[in-house]
PDB file of C-alpha atoms in Angstrom:
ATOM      1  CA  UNK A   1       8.986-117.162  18.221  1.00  0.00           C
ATOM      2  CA  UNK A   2       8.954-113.895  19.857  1.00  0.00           C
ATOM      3  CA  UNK A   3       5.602-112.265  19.638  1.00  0.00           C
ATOM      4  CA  UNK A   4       5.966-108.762  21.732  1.00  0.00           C
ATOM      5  CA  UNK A   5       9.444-107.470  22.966  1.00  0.00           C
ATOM      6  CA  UNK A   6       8.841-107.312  26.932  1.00  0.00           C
ATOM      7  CA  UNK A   7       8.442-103.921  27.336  1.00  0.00           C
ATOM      8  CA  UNK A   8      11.654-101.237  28.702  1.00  0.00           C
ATOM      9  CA  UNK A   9      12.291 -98.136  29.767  1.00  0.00           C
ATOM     10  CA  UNK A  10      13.715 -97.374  25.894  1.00  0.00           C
ATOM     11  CA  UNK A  11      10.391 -96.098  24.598  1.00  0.00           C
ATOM     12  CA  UNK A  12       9.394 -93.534  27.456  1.00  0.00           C
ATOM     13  CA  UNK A  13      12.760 -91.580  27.335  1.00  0.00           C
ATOM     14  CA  UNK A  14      11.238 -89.513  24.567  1.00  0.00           C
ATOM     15  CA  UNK A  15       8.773 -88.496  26.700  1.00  0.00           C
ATOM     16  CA  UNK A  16      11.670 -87.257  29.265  1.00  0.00           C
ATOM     17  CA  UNK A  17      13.737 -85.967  26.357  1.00  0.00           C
ATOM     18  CA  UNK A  18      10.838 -83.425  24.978  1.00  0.00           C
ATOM     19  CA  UNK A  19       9.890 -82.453  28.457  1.00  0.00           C
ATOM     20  CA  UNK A  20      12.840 -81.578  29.187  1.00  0.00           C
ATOM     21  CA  UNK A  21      12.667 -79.283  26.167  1.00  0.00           C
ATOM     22  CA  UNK A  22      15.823 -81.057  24.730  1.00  0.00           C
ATOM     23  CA  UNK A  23      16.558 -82.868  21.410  1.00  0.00           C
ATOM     24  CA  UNK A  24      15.670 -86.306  21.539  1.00  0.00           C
ATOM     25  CA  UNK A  25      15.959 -89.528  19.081  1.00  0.00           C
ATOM     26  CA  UNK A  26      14.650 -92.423  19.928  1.00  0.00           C
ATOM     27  CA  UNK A  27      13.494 -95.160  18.406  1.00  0.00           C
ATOM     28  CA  UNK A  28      12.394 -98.916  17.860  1.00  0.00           C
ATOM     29  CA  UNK A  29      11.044 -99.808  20.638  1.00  0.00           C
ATOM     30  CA  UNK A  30      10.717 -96.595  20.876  1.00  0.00           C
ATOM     31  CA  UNK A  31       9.626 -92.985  20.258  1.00  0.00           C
ATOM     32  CA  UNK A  32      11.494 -91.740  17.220  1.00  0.00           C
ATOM     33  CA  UNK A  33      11.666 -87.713  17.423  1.00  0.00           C
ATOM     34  CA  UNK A  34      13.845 -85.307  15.620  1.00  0.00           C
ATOM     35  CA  UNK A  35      15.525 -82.665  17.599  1.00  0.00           C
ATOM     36  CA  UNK A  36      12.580 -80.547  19.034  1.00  0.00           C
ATOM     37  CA  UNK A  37      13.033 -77.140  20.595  1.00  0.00           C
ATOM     38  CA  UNK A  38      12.143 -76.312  24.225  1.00  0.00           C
ATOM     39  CA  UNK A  39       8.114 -75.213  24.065  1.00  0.00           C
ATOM     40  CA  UNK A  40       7.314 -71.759  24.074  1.00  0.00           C
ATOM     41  CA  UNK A  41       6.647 -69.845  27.015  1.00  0.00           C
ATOM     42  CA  UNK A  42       3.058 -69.656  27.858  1.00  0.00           C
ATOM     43  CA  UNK A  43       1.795 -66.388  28.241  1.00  0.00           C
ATOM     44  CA  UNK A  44       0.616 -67.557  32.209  1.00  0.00           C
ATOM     45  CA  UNK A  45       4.090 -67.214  32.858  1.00  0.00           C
ATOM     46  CA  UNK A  46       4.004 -64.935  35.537  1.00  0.00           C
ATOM     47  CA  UNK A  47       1.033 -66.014  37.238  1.00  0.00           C
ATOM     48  CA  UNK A  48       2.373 -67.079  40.502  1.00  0.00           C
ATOM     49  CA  UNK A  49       0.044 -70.841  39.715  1.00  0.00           C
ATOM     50  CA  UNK A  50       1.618 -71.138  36.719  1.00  0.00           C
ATOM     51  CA  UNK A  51       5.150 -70.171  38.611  1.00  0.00           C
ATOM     52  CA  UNK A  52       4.709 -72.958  40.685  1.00  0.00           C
ATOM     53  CA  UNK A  53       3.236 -75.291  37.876  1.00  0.00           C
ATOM     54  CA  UNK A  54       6.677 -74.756  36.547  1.00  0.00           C
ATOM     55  CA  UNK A  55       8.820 -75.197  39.654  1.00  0.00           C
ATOM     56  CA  UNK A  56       6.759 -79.056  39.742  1.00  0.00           C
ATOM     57  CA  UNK A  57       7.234 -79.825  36.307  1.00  0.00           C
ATOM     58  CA  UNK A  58      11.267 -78.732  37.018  1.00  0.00           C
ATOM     59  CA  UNK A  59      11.426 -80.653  39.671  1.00  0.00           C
ATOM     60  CA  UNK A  60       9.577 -84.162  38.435  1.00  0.00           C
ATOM     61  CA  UNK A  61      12.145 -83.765  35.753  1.00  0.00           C
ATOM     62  CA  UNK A  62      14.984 -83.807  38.369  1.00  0.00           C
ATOM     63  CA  UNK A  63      13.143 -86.870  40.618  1.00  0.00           C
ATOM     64  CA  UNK A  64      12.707 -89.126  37.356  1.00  0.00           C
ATOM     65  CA  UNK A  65      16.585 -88.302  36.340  1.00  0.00           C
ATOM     66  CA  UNK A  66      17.520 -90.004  39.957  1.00  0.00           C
ATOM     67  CA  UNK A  67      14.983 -92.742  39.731  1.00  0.00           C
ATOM     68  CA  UNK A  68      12.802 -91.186  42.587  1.00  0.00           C
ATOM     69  CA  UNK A  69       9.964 -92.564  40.619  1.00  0.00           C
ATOM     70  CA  UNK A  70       7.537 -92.598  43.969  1.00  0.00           C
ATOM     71  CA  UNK A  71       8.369 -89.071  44.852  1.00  0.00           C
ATOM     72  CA  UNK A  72       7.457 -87.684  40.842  1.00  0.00           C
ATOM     73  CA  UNK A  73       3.272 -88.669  41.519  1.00  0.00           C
ATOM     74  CA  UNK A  74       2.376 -86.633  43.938  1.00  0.00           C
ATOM     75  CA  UNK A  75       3.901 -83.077  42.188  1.00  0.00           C
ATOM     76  CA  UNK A  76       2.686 -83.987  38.859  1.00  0.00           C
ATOM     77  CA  UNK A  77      -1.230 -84.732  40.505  1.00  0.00           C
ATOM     78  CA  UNK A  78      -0.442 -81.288  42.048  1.00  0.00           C
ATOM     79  CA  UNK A  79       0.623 -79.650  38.938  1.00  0.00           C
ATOM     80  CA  UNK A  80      -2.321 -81.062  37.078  1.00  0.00           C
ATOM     81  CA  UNK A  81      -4.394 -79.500  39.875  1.00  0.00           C
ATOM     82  CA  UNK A  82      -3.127 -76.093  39.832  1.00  0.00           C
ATOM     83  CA  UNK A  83      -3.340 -75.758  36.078  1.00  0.00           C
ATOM     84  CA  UNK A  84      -6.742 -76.832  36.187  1.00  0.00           C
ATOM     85  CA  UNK A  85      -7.369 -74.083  38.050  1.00  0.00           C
ATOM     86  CA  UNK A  86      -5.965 -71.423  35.989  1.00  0.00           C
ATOM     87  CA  UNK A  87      -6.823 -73.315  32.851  1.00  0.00           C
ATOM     88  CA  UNK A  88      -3.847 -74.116  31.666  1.00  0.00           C
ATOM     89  CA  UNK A  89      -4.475 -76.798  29.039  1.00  0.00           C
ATOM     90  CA  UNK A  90      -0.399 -77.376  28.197  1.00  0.00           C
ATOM     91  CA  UNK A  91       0.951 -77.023  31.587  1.00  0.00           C
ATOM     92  CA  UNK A  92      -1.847 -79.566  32.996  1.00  0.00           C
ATOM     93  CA  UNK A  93      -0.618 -81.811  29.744  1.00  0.00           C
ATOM     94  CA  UNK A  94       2.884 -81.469  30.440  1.00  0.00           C
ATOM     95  CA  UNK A  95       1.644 -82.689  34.126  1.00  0.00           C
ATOM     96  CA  UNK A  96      -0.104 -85.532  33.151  1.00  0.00           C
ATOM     97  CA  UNK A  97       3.079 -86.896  31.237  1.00  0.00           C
ATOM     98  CA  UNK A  98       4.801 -87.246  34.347  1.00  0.00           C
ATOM     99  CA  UNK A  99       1.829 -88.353  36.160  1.00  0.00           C
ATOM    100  CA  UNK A 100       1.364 -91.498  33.771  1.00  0.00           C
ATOM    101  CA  UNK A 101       5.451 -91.911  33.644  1.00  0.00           C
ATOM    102  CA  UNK A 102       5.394 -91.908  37.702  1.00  0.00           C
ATOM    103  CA  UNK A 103       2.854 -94.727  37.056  1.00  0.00           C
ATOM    104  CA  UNK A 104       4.551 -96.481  34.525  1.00  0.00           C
ATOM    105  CA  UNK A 105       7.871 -96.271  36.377  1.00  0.00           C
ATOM    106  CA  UNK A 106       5.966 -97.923  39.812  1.00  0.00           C
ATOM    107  CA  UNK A 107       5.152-101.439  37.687  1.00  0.00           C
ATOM    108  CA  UNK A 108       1.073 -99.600  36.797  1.00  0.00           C
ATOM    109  CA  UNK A 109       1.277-100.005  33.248  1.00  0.00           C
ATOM    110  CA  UNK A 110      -2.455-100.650  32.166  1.00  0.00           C
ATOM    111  CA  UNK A 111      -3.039 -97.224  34.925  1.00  0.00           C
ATOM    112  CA  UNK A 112      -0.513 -94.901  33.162  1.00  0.00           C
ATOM    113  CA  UNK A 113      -2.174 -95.333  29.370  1.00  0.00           C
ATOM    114  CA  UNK A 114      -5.086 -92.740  30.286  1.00  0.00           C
ATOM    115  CA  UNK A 115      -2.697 -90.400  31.476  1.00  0.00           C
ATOM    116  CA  UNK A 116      -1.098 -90.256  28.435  1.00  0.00           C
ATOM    117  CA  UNK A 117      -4.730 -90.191  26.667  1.00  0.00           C
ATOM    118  CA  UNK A 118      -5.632 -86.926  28.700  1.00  0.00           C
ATOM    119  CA  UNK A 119      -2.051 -85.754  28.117  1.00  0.00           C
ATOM    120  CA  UNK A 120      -2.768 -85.946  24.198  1.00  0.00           C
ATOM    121  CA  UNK A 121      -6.524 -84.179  24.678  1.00  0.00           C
ATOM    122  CA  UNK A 122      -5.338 -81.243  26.392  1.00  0.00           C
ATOM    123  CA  UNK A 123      -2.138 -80.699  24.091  1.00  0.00           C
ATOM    124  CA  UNK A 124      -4.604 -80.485  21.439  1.00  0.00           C
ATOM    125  CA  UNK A 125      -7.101 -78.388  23.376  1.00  0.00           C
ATOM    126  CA  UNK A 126      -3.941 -75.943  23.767  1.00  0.00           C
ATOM    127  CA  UNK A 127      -2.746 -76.124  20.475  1.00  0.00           C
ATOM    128  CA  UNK A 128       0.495 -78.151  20.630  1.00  0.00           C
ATOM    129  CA  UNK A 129       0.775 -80.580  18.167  1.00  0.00           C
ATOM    130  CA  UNK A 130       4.284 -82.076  19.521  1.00  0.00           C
ATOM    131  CA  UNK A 131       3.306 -82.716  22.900  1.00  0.00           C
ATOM    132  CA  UNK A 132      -0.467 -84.121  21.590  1.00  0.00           C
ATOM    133  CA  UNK A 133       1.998 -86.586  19.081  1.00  0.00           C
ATOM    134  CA  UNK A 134       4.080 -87.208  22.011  1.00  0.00           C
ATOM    135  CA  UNK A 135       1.010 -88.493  24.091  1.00  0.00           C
ATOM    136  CA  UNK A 136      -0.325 -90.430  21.449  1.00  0.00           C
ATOM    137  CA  UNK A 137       2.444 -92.430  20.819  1.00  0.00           C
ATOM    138  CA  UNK A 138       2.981 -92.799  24.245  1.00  0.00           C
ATOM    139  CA  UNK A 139      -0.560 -94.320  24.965  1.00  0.00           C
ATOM    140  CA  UNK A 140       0.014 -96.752  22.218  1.00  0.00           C
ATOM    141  CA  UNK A 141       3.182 -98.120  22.936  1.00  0.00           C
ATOM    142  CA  UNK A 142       1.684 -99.410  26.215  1.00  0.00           C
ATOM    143  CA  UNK A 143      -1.405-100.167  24.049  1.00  0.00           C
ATOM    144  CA  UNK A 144       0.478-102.490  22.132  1.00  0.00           C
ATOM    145  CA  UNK A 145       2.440-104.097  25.567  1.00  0.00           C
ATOM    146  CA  UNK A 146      -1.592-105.174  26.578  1.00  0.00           C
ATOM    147  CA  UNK A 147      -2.752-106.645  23.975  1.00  0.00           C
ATOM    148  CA  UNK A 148      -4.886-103.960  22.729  1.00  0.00           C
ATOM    149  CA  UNK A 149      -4.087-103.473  19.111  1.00  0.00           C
ATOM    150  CA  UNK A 150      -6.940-101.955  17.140  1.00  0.00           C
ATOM    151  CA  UNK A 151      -6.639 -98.857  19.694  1.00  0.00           C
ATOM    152  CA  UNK A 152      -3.195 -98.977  19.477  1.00  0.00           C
ATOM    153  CA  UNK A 153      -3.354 -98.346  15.888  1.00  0.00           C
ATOM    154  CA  UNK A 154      -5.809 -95.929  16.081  1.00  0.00           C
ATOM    155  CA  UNK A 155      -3.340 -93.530  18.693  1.00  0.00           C
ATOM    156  CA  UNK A 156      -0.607 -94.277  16.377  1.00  0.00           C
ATOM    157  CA  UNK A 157      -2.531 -93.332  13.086  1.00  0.00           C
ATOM    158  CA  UNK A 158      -3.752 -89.984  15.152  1.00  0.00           C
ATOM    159  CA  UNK A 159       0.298 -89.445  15.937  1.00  0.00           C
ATOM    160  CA  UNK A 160       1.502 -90.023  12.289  1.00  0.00           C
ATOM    161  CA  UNK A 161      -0.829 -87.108  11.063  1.00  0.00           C
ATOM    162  CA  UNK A 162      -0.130 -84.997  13.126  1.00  0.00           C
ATOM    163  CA  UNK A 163       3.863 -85.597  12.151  1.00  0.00           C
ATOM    164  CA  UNK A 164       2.772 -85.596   8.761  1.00  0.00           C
ATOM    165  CA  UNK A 165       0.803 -81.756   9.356  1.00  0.00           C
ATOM    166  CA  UNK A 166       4.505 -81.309  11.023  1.00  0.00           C
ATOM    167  CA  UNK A 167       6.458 -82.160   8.113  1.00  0.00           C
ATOM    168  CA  UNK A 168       8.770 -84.742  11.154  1.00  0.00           C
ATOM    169  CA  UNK A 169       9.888 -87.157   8.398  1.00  0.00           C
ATOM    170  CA  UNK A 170      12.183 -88.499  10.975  1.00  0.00           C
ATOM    171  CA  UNK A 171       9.090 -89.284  13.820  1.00  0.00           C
ATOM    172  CA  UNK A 172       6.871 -89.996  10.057  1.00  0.00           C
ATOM    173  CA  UNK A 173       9.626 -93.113   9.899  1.00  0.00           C
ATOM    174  CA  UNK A 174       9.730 -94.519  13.311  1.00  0.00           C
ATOM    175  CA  UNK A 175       5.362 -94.373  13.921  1.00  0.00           C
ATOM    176  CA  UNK A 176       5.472 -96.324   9.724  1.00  0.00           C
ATOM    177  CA  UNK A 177       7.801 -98.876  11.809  1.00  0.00           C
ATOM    178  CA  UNK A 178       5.665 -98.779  14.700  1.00  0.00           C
ATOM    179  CA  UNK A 179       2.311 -99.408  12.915  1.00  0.00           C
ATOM    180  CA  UNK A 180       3.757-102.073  10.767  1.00  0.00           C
ATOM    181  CA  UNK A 181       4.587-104.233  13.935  1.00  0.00           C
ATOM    182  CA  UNK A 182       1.352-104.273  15.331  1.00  0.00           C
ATOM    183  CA  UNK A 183       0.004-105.811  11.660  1.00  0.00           C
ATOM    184  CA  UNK A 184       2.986-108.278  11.886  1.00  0.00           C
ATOM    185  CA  UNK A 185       1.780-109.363  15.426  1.00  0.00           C
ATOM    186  CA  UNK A 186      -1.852-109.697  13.856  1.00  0.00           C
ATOM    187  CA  UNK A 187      -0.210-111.654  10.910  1.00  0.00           C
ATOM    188  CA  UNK A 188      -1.360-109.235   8.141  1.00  0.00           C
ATOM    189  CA  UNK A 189       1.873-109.590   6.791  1.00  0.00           C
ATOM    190  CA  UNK A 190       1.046-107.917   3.321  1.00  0.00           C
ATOM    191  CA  UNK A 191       0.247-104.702   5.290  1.00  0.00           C
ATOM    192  CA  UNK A 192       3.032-105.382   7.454  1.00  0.00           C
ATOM    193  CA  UNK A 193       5.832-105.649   4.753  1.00  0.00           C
ATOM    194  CA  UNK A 194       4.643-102.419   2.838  1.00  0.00           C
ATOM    195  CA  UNK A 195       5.005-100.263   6.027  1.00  0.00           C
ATOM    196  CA  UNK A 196       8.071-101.558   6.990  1.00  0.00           C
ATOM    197  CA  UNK A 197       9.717-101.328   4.223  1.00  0.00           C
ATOM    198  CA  UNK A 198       8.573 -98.199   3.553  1.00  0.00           C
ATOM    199  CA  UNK A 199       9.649 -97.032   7.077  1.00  0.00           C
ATOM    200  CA  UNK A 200      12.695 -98.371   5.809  1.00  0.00           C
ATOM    201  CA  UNK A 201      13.283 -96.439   2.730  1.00  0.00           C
ATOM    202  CA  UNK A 202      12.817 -93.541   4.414  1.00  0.00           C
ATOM    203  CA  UNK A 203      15.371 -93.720   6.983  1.00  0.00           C
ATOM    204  CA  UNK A 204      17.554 -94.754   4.533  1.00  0.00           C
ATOM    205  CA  UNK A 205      16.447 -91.245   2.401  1.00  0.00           C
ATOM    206  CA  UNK A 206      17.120 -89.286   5.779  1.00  0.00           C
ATOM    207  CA  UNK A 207      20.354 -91.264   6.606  1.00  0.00           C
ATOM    208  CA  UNK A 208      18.540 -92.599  10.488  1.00  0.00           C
ATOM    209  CA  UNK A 209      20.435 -95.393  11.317  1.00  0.00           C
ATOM    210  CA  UNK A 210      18.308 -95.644  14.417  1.00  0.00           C
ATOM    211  CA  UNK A 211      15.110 -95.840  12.923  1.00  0.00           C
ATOM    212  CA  UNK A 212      16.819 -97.950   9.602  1.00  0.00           C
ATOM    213  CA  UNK A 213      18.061-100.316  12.553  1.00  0.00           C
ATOM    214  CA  UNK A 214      14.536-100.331  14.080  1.00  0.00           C
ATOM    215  CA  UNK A 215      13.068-101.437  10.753  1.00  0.00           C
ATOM    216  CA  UNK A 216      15.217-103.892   9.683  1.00  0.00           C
ATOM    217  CA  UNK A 217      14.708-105.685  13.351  1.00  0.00           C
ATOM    218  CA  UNK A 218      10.887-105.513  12.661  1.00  0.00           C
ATOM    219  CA  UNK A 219      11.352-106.975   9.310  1.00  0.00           C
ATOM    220  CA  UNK A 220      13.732-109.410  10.702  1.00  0.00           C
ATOM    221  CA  UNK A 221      11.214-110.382  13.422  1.00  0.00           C
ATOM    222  CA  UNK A 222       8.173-110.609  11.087  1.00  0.00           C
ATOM    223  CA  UNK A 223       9.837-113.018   8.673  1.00  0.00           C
ATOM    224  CA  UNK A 224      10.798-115.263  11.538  1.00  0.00           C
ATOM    225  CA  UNK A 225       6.793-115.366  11.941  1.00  0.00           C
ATOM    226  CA  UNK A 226       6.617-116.225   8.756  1.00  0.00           C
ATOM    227  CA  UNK A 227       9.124-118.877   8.658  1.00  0.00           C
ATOM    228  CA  UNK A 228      11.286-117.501   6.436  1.00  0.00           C
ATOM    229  CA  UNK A 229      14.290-118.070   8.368  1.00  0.00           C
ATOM    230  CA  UNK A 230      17.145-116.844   6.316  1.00  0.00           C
ATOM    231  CA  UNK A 231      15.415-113.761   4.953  1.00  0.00           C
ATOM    232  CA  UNK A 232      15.144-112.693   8.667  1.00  0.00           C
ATOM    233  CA  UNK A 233      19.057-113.477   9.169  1.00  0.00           C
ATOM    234  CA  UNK A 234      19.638-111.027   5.862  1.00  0.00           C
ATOM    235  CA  UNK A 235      17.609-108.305   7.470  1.00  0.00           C
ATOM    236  CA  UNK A 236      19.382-109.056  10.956  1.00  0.00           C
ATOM    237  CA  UNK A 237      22.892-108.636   9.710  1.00  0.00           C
ATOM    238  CA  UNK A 238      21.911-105.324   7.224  1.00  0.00           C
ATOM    239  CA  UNK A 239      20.692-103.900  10.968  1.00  0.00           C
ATOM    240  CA  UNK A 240      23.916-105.520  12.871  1.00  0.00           C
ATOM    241  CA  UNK A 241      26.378-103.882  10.011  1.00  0.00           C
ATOM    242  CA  UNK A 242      25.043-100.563  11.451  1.00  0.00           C
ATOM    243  CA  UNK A 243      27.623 -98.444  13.710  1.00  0.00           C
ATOM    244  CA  UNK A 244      25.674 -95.249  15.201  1.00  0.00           C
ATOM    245  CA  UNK A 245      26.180 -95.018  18.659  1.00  0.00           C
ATOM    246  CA  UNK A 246      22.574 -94.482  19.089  1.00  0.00           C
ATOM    247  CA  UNK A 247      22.112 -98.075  18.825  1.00  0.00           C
ATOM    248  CA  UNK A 248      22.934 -99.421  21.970  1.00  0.00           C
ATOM    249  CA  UNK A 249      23.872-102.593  23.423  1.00  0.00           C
ATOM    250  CA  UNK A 250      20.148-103.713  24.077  1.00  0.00           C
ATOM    251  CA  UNK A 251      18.534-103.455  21.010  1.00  0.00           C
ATOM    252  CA  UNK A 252      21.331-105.297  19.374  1.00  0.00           C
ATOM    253  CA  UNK A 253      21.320-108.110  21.842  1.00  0.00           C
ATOM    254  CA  UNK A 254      17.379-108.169  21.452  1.00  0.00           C
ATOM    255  CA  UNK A 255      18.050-108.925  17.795  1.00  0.00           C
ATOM    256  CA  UNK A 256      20.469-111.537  18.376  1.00  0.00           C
ATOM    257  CA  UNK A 257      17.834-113.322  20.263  1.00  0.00           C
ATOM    258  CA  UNK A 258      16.250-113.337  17.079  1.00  0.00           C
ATOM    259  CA  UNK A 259      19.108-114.420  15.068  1.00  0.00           C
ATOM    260  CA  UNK A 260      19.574-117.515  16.958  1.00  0.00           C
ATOM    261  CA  UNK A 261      15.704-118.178  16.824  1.00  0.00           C
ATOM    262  CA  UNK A 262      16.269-117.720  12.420  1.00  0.00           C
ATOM    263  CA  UNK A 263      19.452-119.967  12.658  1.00  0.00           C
ATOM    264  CA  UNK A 264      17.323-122.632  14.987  1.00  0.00           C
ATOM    265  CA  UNK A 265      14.481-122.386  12.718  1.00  0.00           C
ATOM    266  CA  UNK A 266      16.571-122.769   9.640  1.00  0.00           C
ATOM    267  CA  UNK A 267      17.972-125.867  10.895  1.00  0.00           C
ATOM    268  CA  UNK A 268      21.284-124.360  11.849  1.00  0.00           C
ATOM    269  CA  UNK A 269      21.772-125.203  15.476  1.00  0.00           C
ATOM    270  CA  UNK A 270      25.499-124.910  16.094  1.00  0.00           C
ATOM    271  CA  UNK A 271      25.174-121.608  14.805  1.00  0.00           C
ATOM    272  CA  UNK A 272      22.091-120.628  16.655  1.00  0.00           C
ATOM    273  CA  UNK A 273      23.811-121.995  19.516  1.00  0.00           C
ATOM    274  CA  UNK A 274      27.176-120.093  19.224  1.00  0.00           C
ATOM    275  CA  UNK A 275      24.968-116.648  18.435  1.00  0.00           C
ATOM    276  CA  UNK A 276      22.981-117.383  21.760  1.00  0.00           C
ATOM    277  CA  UNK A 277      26.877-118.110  23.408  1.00  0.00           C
ATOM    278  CA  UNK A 278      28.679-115.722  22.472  1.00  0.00           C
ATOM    279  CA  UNK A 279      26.140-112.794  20.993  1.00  0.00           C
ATOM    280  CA  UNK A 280      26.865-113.157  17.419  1.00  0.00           C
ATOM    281  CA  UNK A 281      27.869-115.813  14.690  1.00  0.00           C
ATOM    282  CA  UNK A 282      26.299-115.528  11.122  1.00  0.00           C
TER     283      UNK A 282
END
């Protein structure tokens, strides 16, 4: 059985998305947000520091969207310098994300989770409820990739809140599906069930395919910890029936590893080996 996906890139393109100041959706492995406008402008805006803060931000956005991962560290340390020093609490957040992305992207994933943490503090300190959600998700998706649950649920509880202050029904869905994972990993599978299911009814209220995929693969997942075998392939092909092109090829080869793991388990092995073939076969 599958205990933890390996972690991907998936989950952190939120964090690129919102910085960016663009829509974003992302999900299951992932940060689910609805679309979010660009933040406002800060009224530092023409200081020359914050200028420049700017200008870094700008261009760690342009570094990370070429892969120059290496390069993005040592603006974002100097853009979380300069708004120190004009005490800039969202700019030096903004900063942080990248520094703890730059870290993430260069293989330090237990280093870039207090990033994020600061990230979150500040946004809050300035008043930005997005960005602090943002951070806090952030942090506990890498949480959850070292083991360290009980703060991972705490940094997702602190997220869902704040989405909940922020009426984001959408992110409300994704950080239900989220939290109910972590108790499926523990093997509270009571709690589990009720979250996911009710992450589940709610992307089916808001029509989310992504995040109604993302639940159903969790559910799928937790009854294959459970052993029950065919529920999990009746939750794998509700998520595989899905056809938004937000759902892409990796998460639905991620939960046909776990469809040939339910057929296996439920004694079907010509069909778990034809779905581990071919990528399918129910």
């Amino acid at each position: 059985m599958k205990v933890l996906q390996v972690i991907s890139l998936q989950p952190l393109r939120g964090v690129l998305l919102f910085l960016a100041g663009i829509a974003s959706g992302v999900s299951c492995a992932s940060f689910a947000q609805t679309p979010q406008p660009a933040p406002t402008a800060s009224p530092l805006a023409t200081n020359p520091t914050a200028a420049r803060v700017d200008q870094l931000i700008a261009e760690c956005r342009q570094l990370m969207a070429k892969g120059s991962f290496e390069a993005v560290g040592p603006k974002a340390y100097e853009g979380v310098s300069l708004s120190q020093s004009i005490g800039d609490k969202i700019r030096q957040s903004r900063s942080l994300m990248y520094v703890a992305l730059a870290l993430f992207h260069s293989g330090h994933l237990e280093e870039s989770i207090e990033p994020f943490k600061q990230s979150a503090a500040f946004a809050a300190e300035g008043g930005d409820p997005r960005l602090q959600a943002l951070a806090l998700r952030s942090a506990a998706v890498l949480l959850v990739d070292v083991g360290q649950f009980d703060d991972a649920l705490f940094f997702y509880n602190e997220a869902l809140t704040l989405q909940r202050r922020l009426k984001n029904r959408a992110a409300e869905a994704s950080l239900l599906g989220n939290i109910g994972r972590i108790y499926a990993v523990m093997r509270d599978y009571a709690r589990a069930e009720q979250l996911l299911r009710e992450s589940l009814d709610m992307a089916v209220e808001l029509r989310d395919e992504l995040v109604q995929f993302s639940a159903l693969a969790k559910l799928a997942d937790m009854e294959i910890g459970r052993s029950n075998y065919n529920q999990a392939l009746k939750y794998s092909a509700e998520a595989l029936s899905l056809t938004s092109t937000e759902i892409d090829a990796a998460m639905r080869n991620e939960l046909l590893h776990d469809v040939a793991v339910a057929h296996f388990g439920a004694g079907n092995n010509q069909r778990g080996l034809g779905c581990a073939g071919t990528g399918g076969g129910f």
